[in-house]
Coordinates of C-alpha atoms in Angstrom, one line a residue:
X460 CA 0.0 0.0 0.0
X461 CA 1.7 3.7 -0.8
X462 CA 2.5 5.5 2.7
X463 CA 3.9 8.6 3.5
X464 CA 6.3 7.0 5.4
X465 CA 8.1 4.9 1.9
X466 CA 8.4 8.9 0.5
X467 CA 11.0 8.4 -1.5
X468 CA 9.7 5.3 -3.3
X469 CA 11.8 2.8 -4.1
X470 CA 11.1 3.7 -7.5
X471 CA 10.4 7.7 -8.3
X472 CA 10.5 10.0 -11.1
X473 CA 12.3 14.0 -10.3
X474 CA 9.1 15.6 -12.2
X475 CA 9.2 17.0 -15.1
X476 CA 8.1 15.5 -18.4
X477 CA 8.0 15.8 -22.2
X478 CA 4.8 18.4 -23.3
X479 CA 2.5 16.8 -25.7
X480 CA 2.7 18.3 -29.1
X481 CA -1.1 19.6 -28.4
X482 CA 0.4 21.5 -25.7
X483 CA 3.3 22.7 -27.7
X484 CA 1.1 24.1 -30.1
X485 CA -1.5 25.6 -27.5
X486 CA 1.1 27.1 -26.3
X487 CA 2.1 28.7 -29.4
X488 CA -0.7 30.1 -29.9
X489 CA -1.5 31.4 -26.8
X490 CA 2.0 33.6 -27.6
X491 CA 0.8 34.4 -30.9
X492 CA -2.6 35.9 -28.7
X493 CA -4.5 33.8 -31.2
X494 CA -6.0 31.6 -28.2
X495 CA -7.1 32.6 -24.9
X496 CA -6.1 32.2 -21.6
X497 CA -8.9 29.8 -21.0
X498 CA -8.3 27.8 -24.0
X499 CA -4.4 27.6 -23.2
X500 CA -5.7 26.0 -19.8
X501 CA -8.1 23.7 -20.8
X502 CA -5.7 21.9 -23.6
X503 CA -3.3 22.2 -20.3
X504 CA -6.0 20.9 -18.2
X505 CA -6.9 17.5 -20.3
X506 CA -2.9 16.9 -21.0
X507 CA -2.1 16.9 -17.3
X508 CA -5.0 14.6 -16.6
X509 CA -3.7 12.1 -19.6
X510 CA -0.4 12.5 -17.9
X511 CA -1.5 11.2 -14.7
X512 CA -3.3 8.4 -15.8
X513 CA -0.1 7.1 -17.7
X514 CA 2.1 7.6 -14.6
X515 CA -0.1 5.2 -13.0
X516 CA -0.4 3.1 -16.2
X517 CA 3.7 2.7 -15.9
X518 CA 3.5 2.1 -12.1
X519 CA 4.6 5.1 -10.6
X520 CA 3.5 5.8 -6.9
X521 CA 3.9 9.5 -7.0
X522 CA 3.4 11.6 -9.6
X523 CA 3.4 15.0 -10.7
X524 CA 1.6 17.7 -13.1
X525 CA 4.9 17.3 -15.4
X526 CA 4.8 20.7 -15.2
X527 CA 3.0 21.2 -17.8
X528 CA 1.9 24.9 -16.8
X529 CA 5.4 26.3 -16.9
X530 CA 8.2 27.6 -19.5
X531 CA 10.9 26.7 -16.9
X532 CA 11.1 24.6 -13.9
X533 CA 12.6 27.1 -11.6
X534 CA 11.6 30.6 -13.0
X535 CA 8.1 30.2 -13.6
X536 CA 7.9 29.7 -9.4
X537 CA 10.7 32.3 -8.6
X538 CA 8.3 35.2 -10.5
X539 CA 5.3 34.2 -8.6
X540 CA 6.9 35.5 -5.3
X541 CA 6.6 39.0 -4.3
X542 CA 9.5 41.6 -4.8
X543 CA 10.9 39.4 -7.3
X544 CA 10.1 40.1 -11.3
X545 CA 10.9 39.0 -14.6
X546 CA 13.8 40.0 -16.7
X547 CA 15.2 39.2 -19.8
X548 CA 19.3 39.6 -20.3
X549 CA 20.7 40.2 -23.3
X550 CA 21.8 36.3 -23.3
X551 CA 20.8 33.3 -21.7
X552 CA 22.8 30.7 -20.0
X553 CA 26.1 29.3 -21.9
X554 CA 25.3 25.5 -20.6
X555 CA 28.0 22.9 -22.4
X556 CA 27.1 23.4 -25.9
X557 CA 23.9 25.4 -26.3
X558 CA 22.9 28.7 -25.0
X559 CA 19.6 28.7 -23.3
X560 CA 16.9 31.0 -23.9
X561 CA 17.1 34.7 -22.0
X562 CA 15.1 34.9 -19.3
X563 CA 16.3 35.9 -15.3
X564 CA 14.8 37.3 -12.8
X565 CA 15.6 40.7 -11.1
X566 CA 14.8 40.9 -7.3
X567 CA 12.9 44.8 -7.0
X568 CA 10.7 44.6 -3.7
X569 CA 11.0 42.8 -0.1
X570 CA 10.6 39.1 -0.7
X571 CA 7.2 37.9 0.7
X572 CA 5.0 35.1 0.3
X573 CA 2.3 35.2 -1.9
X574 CA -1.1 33.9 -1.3
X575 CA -1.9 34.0 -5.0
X576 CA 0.9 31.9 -5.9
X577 CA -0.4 30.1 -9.3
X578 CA 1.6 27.0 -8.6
X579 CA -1.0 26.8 -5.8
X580 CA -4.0 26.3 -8.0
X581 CA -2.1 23.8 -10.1
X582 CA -1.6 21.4 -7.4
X583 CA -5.2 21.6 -6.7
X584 CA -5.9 20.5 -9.9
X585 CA -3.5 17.8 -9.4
X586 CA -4.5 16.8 -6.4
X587 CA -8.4 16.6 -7.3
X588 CA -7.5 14.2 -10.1
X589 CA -4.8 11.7 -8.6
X590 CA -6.3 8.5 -8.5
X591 CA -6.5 7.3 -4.5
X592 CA -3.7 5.4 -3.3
X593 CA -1.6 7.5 -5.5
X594 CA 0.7 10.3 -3.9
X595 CA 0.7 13.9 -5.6
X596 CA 3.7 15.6 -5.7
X597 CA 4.7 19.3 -5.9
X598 CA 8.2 20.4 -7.4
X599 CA 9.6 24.0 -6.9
X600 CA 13.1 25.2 -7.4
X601 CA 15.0 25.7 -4.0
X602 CA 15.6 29.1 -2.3
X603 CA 19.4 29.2 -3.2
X604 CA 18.4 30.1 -6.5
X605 CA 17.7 33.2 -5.5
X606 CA 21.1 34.3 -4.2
X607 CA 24.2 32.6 -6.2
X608 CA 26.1 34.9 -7.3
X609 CA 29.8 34.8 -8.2
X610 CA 31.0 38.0 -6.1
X611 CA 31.1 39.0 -2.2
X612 CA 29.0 42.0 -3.5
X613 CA 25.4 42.1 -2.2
X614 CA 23.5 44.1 -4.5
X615 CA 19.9 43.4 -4.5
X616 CA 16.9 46.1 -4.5
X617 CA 15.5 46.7 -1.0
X618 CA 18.6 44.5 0.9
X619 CA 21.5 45.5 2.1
X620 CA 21.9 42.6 4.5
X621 CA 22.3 38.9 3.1
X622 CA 21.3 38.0 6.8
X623 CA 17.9 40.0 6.4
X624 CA 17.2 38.9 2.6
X625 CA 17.6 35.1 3.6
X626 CA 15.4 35.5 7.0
X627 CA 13.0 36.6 4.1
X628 CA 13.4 34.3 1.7
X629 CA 13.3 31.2 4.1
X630 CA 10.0 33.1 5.9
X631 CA 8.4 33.0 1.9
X632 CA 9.1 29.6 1.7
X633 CA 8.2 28.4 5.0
X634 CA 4.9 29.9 4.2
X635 CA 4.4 28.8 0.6
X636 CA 5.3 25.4 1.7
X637 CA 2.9 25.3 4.6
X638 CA 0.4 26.5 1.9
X639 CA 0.7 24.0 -0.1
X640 CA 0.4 21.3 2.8
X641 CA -2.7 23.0 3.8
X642 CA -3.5 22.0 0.1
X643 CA -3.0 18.5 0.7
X644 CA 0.5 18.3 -0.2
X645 CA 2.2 16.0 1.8
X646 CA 5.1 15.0 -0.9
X647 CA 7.0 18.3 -2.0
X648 CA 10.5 18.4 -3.3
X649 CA 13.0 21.4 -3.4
X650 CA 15.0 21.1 -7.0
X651 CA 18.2 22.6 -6.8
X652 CA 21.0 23.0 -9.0
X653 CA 23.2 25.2 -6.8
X654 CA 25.1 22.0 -5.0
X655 CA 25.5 20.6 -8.3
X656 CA 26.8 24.1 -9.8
X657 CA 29.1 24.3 -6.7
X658 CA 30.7 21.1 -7.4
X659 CA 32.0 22.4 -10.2
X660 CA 32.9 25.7 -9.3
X661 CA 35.1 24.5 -6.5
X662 CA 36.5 22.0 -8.7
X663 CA 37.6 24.5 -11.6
X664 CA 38.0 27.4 -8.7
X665 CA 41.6 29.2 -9.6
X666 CA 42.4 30.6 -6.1
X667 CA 41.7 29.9 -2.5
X668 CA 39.4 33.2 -2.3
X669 CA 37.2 31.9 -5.0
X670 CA 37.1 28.2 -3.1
X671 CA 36.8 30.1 0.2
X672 CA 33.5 32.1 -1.6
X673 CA 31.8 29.2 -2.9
X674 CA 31.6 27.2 0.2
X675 CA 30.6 30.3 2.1
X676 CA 27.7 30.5 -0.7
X677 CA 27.4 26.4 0.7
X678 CA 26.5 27.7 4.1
X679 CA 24.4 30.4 3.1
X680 CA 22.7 28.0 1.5
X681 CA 22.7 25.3 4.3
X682 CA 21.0 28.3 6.3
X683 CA 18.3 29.6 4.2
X684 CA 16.9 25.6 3.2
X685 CA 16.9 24.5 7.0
X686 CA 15.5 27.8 8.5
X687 CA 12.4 27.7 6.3
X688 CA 11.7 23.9 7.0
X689 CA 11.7 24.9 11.1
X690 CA 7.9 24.5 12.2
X691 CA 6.1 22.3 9.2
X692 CA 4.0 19.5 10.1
X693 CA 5.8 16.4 10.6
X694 CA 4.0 14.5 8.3
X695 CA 5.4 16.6 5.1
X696 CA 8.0 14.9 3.2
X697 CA 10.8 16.8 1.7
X698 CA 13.1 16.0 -0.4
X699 CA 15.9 17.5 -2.7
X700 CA 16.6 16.9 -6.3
X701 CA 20.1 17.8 -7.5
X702 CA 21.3 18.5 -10.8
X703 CA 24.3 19.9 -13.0
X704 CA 21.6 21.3 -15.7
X705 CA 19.4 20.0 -17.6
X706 CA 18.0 22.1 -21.0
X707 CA 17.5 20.3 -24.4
X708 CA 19.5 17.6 -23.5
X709 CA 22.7 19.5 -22.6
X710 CA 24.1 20.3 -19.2
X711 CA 26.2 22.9 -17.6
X712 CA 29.1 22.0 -15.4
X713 CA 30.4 18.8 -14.0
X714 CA 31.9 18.2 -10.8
X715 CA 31.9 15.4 -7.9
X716 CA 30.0 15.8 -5.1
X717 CA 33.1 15.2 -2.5
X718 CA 33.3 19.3 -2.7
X719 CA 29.4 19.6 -1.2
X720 CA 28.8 16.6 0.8
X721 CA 29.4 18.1 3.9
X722 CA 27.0 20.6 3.7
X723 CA 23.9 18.4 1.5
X724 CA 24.3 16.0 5.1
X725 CA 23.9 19.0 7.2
X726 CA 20.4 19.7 5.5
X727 CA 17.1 18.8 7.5
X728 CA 15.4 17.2 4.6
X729 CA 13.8 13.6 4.0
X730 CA 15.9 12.3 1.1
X731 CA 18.0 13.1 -1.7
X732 CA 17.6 12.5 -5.4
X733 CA 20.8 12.4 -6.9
X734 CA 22.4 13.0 -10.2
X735 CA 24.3 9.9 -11.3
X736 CA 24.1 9.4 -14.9
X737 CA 27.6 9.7 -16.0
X738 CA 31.1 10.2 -14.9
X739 CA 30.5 14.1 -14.6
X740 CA 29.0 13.3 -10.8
X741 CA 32.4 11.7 -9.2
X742 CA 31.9 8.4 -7.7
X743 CA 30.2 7.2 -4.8
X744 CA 31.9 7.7 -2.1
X745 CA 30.1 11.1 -0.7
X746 CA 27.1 9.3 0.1
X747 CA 29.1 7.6 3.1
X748 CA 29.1 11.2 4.4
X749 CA 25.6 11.5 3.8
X750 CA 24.6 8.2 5.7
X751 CA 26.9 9.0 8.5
X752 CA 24.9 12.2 9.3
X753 CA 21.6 10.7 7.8
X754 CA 21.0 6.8 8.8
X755 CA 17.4 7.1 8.4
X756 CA 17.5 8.7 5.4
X757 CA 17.2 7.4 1.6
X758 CA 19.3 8.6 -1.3
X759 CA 17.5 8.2 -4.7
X760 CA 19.9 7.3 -7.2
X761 CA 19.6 9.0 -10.6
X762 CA 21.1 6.1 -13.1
X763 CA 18.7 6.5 -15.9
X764 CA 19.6 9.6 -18.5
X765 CA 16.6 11.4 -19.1
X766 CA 19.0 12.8 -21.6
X767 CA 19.1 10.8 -24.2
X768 CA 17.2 7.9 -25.9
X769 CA 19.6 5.2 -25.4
X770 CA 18.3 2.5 -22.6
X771 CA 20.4 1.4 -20.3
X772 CA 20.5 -2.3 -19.2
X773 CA 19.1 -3.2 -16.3
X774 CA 22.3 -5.6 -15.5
X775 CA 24.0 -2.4 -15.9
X776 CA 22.2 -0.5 -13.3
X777 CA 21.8 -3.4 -10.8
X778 CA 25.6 -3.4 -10.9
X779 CA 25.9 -0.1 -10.5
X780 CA 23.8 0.2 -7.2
X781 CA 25.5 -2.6 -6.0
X782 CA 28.9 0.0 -6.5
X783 CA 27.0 2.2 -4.1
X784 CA 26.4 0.2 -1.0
X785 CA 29.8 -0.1 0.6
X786 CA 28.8 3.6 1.4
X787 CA 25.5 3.5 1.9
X788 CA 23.3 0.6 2.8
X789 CA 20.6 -1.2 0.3
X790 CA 17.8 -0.2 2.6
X791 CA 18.5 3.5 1.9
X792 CA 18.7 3.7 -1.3
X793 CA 16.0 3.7 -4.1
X794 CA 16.3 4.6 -8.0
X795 CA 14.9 7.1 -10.8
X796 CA 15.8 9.2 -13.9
X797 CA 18.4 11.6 -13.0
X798 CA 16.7 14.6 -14.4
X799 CA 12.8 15.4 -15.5
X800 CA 12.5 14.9 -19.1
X801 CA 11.6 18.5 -19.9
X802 CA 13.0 20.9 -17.5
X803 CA 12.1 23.6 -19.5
X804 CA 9.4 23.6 -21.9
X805 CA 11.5 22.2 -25.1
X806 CA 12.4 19.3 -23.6
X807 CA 15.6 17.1 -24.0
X808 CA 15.6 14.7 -27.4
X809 CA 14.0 11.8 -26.7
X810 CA 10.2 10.6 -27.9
X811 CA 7.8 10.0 -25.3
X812 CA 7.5 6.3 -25.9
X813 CA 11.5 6.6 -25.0
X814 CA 10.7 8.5 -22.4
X815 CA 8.1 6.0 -21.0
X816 CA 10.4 3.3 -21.8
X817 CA 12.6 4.7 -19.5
X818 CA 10.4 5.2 -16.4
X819 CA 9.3 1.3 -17.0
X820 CA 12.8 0.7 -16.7
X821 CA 13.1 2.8 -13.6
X822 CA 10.3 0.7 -12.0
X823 CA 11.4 -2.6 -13.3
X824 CA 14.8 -2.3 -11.9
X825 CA 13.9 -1.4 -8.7
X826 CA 11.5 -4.5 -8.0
X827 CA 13.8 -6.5 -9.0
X828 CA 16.5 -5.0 -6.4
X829 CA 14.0 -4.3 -3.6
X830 CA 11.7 -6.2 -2.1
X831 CA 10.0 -3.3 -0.5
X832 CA 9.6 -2.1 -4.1

């Protein structure tokens, strides 16, 4: 039977999934102003609900809206908050091989929480049509986005004090979070590519005052995630996804995750999903510090590309969780793609009968590992 308390499943998916080409082309016009907002969110509407039913169809326990409603997975939910707006720089960002699209965000006003969030009426929706026995899940981009930067200088609108714009930040989320539980919500997960763009920072860092900055952005970050999780109900599972990047099938940086490990244990979260696709993660061995600090806790292990079409064997992956438990036990770990499948609105190239292929995978694999599965 699904319980809260198996939150990570031994088999889980990080979110995010390919749009339908009815979407794609809703969405089009929408931007064209040749369909309305209503009409934009019933083709929305009906894709969302034909993307639940075939999470359950492939055997998934939790699942998601695929975030369906939103352009990006992180900025879509960073313009929703108050004081912070959209911008749109000259370029995007200069991942591996491809240059995103430009869009940012500019930080003009006090951070705040905002009641009208829309990514609270989209897991309403989700919620009312999630079959019962299935767990919804909500995905929002973690807090630290909001304050990497690659300079000592604060410079924000309305802050001079980083201590006073992260009491602010973690009070937004505390109270988004706590909205959503309030929601029904019991299942939420923080994606954050800041561990997994430190990694590589600190691994190509050329000076000790550049190292020395990017671990003091670690504890910054350390400070702001388990400030806002003080105080919410004890039945809310939280977990963290990280990521190196993730946008039309490239990625940004790479970089083990020895340099961050420290800090990801000190976090007051539920479980981790990690990044563990290729040899741009490091090893294994950082989950040891994990588990030291963490024996209860479960790291989901992100074998499966969501990359590129290409499936892996399931020999392949069986040996490779095997490599992982001299560090961590069996019991505490569990498996899924590495990244969603569309992380921004393009999504990577792959079709979506490879992409269902791939979640089958995901849940074959792990009931043949698990017997908990």
């Amino acid at each position: 039977m699904t319980a809260i308390k198996d939150i990570p499943f031994r088999y889980d998916q990080v979110g995010s999934f390919l749009r339908p080409d009815a979407l794609k082309t809703a969405r089009e016009n929408f931007l064209k102003q040749t369909i309305s907002v209503a009409e934009l969110k019933s083709v929305e509407d009906q894709a969302i609900i034909e993307l639940i039913n075939k999470q359950v169809h492939n055997g998934l326990k939790a699942v998601t809206d695929g975030e369906f409603r939103r352009s990006w997975w992180h900025l879509d939910f960073l313009w929703g908050l108050n004081g912070v707006d959209q911008l749109i720089p000259e370029h995007g960002y200069q991942f591996n091989q491809v240059e995103t699209r430009a869009a940012s965000y500019q930080i003009s006003d006090k951070v705040t929480f905002n009641p009208d969030h829309p990514f609270f009426e989209a897991f309403t929706f989700l919620k009312e049509h999630t079959p019962e026995g299935i767990i919804p899940k909500a995905t929002i981009p973690s807090p630290t986005l909001l304050f990497n930067r690659k300079s000592d200088t604060f410079t924000y609108a309305s802050y001079t004090d980083e201590k006073v714009f992260i009491d602010d930040l973690a009070t937004a989320y505390h109270k988004t979070i706590q909205k959503f539980y309030d929601l029904g919500c019991r299942y939420l997960q923080l994606d954050d590519t800041s561990w997994g763009m430190y990694t590589g920072f600190i691994e190509n860092a050329k000076s000790e005052e550049e190292i020395k900055h990017w671990h003091q952005q670690c504890e910054a970050g350390v400070t702001v995630i388990n400030q806002l999780l003080k105080g919410l109900p004890d039945d809310l599972i939280i977990t963290m996804h990280v990521c190196r990047g993730n946008y039309k099938s490239d990625w940004a940086i790479a970089g083990p995750y020895d340099h961050v490990a420290t800090y990801l244990a000190q976090l007051n979260i539920d479980g981790y999903f990690l990044e563990y696709d290729d040899d741009r993660s490091g090893g294994f061995e950082p989950l040891g510090q994990i588990f030291k600090n963490n024996p209860t806790k479960k790291v989901v292990l992100g074998l499966i590309t969501s990359k590129f079409p290409i499936l892996e064997s399931e020999e392949g992956l069986i040996n490779r969780i095997n490599e992982a438990t001299p560090f961590i036990p069996l019991e505490n770990l569990c498996l899924s793609p590495q990244c969603g499948f569309a992380s921004t609105e393009e999504g990577n190239h792959l079709t979506e009968a490879e992409q269902w292929a791939k979640v089958r995978l995901v849940v074959d694999t792990a009931k043949h590992v698990w017997q908990d599965a």
